[in-house]
Structure formats: structure tokens, C-alpha cells
Coordinates of C-alpha atoms and ligand atoms in Angstrom, one line a residue:
X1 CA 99.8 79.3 85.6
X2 CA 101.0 76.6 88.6
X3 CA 102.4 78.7 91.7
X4 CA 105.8 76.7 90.1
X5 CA 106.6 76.6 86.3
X6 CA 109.6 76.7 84.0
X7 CA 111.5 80.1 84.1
X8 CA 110.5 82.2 81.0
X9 CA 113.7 84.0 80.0
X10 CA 111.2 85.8 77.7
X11 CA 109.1 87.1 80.8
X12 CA 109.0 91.4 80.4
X13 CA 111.7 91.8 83.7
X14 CA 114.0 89.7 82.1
X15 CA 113.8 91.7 79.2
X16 CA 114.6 95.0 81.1
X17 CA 117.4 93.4 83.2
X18 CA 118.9 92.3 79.3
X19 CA 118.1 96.0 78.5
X20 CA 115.7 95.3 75.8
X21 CA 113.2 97.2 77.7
X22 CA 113.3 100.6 79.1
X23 CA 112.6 101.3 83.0
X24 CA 112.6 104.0 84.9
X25 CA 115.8 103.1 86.7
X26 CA 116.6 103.8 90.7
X27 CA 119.2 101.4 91.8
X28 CA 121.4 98.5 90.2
X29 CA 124.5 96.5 91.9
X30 CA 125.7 93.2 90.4
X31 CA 123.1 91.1 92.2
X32 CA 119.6 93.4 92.0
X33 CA 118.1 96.3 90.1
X34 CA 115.6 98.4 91.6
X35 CA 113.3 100.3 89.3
X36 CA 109.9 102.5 89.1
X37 CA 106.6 100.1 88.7
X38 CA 104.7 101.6 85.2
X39 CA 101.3 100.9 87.3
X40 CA 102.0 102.5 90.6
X41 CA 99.5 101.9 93.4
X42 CA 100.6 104.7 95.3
X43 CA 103.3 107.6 94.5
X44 CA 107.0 105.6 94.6
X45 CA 106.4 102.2 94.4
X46 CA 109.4 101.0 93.3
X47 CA 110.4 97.1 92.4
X48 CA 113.4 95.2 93.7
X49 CA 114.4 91.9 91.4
X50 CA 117.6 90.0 92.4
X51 CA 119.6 89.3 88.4
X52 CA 119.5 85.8 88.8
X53 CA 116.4 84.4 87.4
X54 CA 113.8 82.7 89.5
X55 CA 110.0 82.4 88.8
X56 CA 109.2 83.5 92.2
X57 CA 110.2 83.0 96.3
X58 CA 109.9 78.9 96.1
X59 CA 112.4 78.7 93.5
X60 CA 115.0 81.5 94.4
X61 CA 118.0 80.2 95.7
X62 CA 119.1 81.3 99.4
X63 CA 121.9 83.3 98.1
X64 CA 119.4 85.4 95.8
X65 CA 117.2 85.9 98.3
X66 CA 120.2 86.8 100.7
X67 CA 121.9 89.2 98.1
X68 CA 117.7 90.7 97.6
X69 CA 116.9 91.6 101.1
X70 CA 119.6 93.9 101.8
X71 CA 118.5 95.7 98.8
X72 CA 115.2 96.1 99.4
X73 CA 116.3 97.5 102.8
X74 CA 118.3 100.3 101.1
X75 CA 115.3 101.0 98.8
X76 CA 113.0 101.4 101.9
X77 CA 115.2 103.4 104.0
X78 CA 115.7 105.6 100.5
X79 CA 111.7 105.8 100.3
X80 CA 111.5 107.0 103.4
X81 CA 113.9 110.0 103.5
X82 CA 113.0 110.9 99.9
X83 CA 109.4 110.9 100.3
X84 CA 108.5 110.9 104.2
X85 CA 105.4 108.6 103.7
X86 CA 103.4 107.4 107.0
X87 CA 103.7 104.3 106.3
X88 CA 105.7 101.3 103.5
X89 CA 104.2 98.6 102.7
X90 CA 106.6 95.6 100.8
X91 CA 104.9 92.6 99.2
X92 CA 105.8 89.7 97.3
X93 CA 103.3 87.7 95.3
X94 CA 103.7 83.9 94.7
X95 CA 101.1 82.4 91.7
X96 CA 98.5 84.1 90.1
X97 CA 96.4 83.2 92.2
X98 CA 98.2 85.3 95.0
X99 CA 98.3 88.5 92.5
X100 CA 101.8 87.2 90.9
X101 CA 101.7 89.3 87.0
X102 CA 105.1 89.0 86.5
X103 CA 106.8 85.8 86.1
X104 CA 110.2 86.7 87.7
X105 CA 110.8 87.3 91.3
X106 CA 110.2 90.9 92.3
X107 CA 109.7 92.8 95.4
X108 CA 107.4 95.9 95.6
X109 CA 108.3 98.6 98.2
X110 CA 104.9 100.6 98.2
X111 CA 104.9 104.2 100.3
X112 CA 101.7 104.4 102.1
X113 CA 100.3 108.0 103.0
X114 CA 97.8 108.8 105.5
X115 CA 94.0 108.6 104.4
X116 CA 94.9 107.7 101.1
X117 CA 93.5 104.1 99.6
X118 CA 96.0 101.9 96.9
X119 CA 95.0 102.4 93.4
X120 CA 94.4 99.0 92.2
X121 CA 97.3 96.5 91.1
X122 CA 99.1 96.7 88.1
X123 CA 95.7 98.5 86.6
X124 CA 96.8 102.4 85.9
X125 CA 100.0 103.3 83.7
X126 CA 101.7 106.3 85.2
X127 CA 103.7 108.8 82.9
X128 CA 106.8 108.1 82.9
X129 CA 107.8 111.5 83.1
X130 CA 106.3 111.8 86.7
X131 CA 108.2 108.2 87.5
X132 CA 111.6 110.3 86.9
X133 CA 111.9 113.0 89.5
X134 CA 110.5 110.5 91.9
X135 CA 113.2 107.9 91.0
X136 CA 115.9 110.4 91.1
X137 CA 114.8 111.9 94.4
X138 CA 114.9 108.3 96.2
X139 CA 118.1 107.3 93.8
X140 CA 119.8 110.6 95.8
X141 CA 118.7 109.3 98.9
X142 CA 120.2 106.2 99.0
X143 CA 123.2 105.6 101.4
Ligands
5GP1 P1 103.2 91.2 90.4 O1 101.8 91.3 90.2 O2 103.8 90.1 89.5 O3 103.6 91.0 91.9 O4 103.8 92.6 90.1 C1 104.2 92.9 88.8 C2 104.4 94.4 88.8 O5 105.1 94.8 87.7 C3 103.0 95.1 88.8 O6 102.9 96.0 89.9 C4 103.0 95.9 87.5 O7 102.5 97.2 87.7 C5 104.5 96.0 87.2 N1 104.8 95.9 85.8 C6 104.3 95.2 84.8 N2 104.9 95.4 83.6 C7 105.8 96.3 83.9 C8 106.7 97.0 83.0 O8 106.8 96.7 81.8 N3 107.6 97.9 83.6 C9 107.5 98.2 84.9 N4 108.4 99.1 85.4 N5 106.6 97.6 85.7 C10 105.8 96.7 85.2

């Protein structure tokens, strides 16, 4: 896959931003939606997409990216009252070779907890009944 390619309106987040796939939903405005990841590599991570459709950072237009970072803010600041990690790690992957899965720009917020390793990327589906209670305790924290 090159690190830039032709936006695939089929790719599995536009599908859930069109609603024709579930998510485990935290946070949605009319600019981003914020929901659990199905693979977590720690308890809460959560995934911040902007609406409009870009394959990744290099293509986003300013004004996505300016309408994504408060967002991802929110959802950080909600992370940490919710679930009082030590630590919250945010990353963005650009190309496959970088770790990019998922062809449409996303932002992971990842809680980090002392002495405890990630569990490998995008490897281990969670239940989605544990994702609820966590998405509604950081949804409730949001301000
Ligand atoms: P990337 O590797 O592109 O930065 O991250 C894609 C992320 O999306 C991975 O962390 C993966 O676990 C997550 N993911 C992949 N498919 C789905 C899905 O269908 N639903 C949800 N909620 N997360 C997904």
C-alpha cells in the first residue's frame, strides 16, 4: 500500500462513520467521532477520526486536522479523569509500513498504566461488552 493512495470510501471506518458498522461509541460532534478500538492495546484506547475522509496525515486538509486536535484533547483529558492512568500515549500511523491498518485517518489515545507492557497492535479482539462501561465512564467524563 504507498504511504499515499486513493481514498477507499469502502475502508471499515468509513463504514462505521456511514453507520453500516457498529462501534462502541464515546464521542461524536459534526467534525469527529471518537469510539472504542475492537483490539485494545491497553484498557481504553479509544480512536479519534475527523468525518471528512482522508487516507492519512499527508492528505488531511488543515481544517480537519484543526477541527481533530481539539477532539483528541477532550478525549485525553476524558481518559484521564475516567480512568486515572499513569501515563497516555497518542499515536498516528502514516503507511503500512509505519503500522497504518486502517486506511482513514485516525488517532489512538492509548492509557498507559504503571509496569504494564502494550498488548500487541490491532492483534487481540476485546469483548465488546467490557468496551461499554469503559466508553460510558470516559463518555461521562467529558467536559
Ligand atoms: P492503525 O493500525 O491503522 O493505526 O489502527 C487501526 C486501529 O483500528 C487498530 O488499532 C485496530 O485495532 C482498530 N480497528 C480495526 N478494525 C476495527 C473495527 O472494525 N472497529 C474498531 N472499533 N476498531 C478497529
Amino acid at each position: 500500500m504507498p504511504l499515499r493512495n486513493v481514498y477507499d470510501p469502502d475502508n471499515i471506518f468509513a463504514k462505521i462513520l456511514s453507520g453500516e458498522m457498529p462501534c462502541v461509541k464515546i464521542y461524536e460532534d459534526d467534525e469527529t467521532l471518537a469510539f472504542m478500538d475492537i483490539f485494545p492495546q491497553s484498557k481504553g484506547h479509544l480512536l479519534v477520526l475527523p468525518k471528512a475522509p482522508s487516507h492519512n496525515l499527508l492528505d488531511a486538509k488543515p481544517e480537519t486536522l484543526a477541527k481533530l486536535m481539539p477532539t483528541v484533547q477532550r478525549l485525553a483529558q476524558a481518559v484521564e479523569t475516567a480512568l486515572k492512568p499513569d501515563g497516555i500515549q497518542i499515536s498516528q500511523f502514516n503507511g503500512s509500513v509505519a503500522g497504518q491498518t486502517v486506511f482513514h485517518l485516525h488517532v489512538h489515545i492509548i492509557p498507559r498504566y504503571e509496569g504494564e507492557d502494550l498488548d500487541r497492535h490491532a492483534a487481540m479482539p476485546a469483548d465488546i461488552e467490557t468496551l461499554r462501561p469503559l466508553a460510558e465512564r470516559i463518555a461521562k467524563a467529558i467536559s
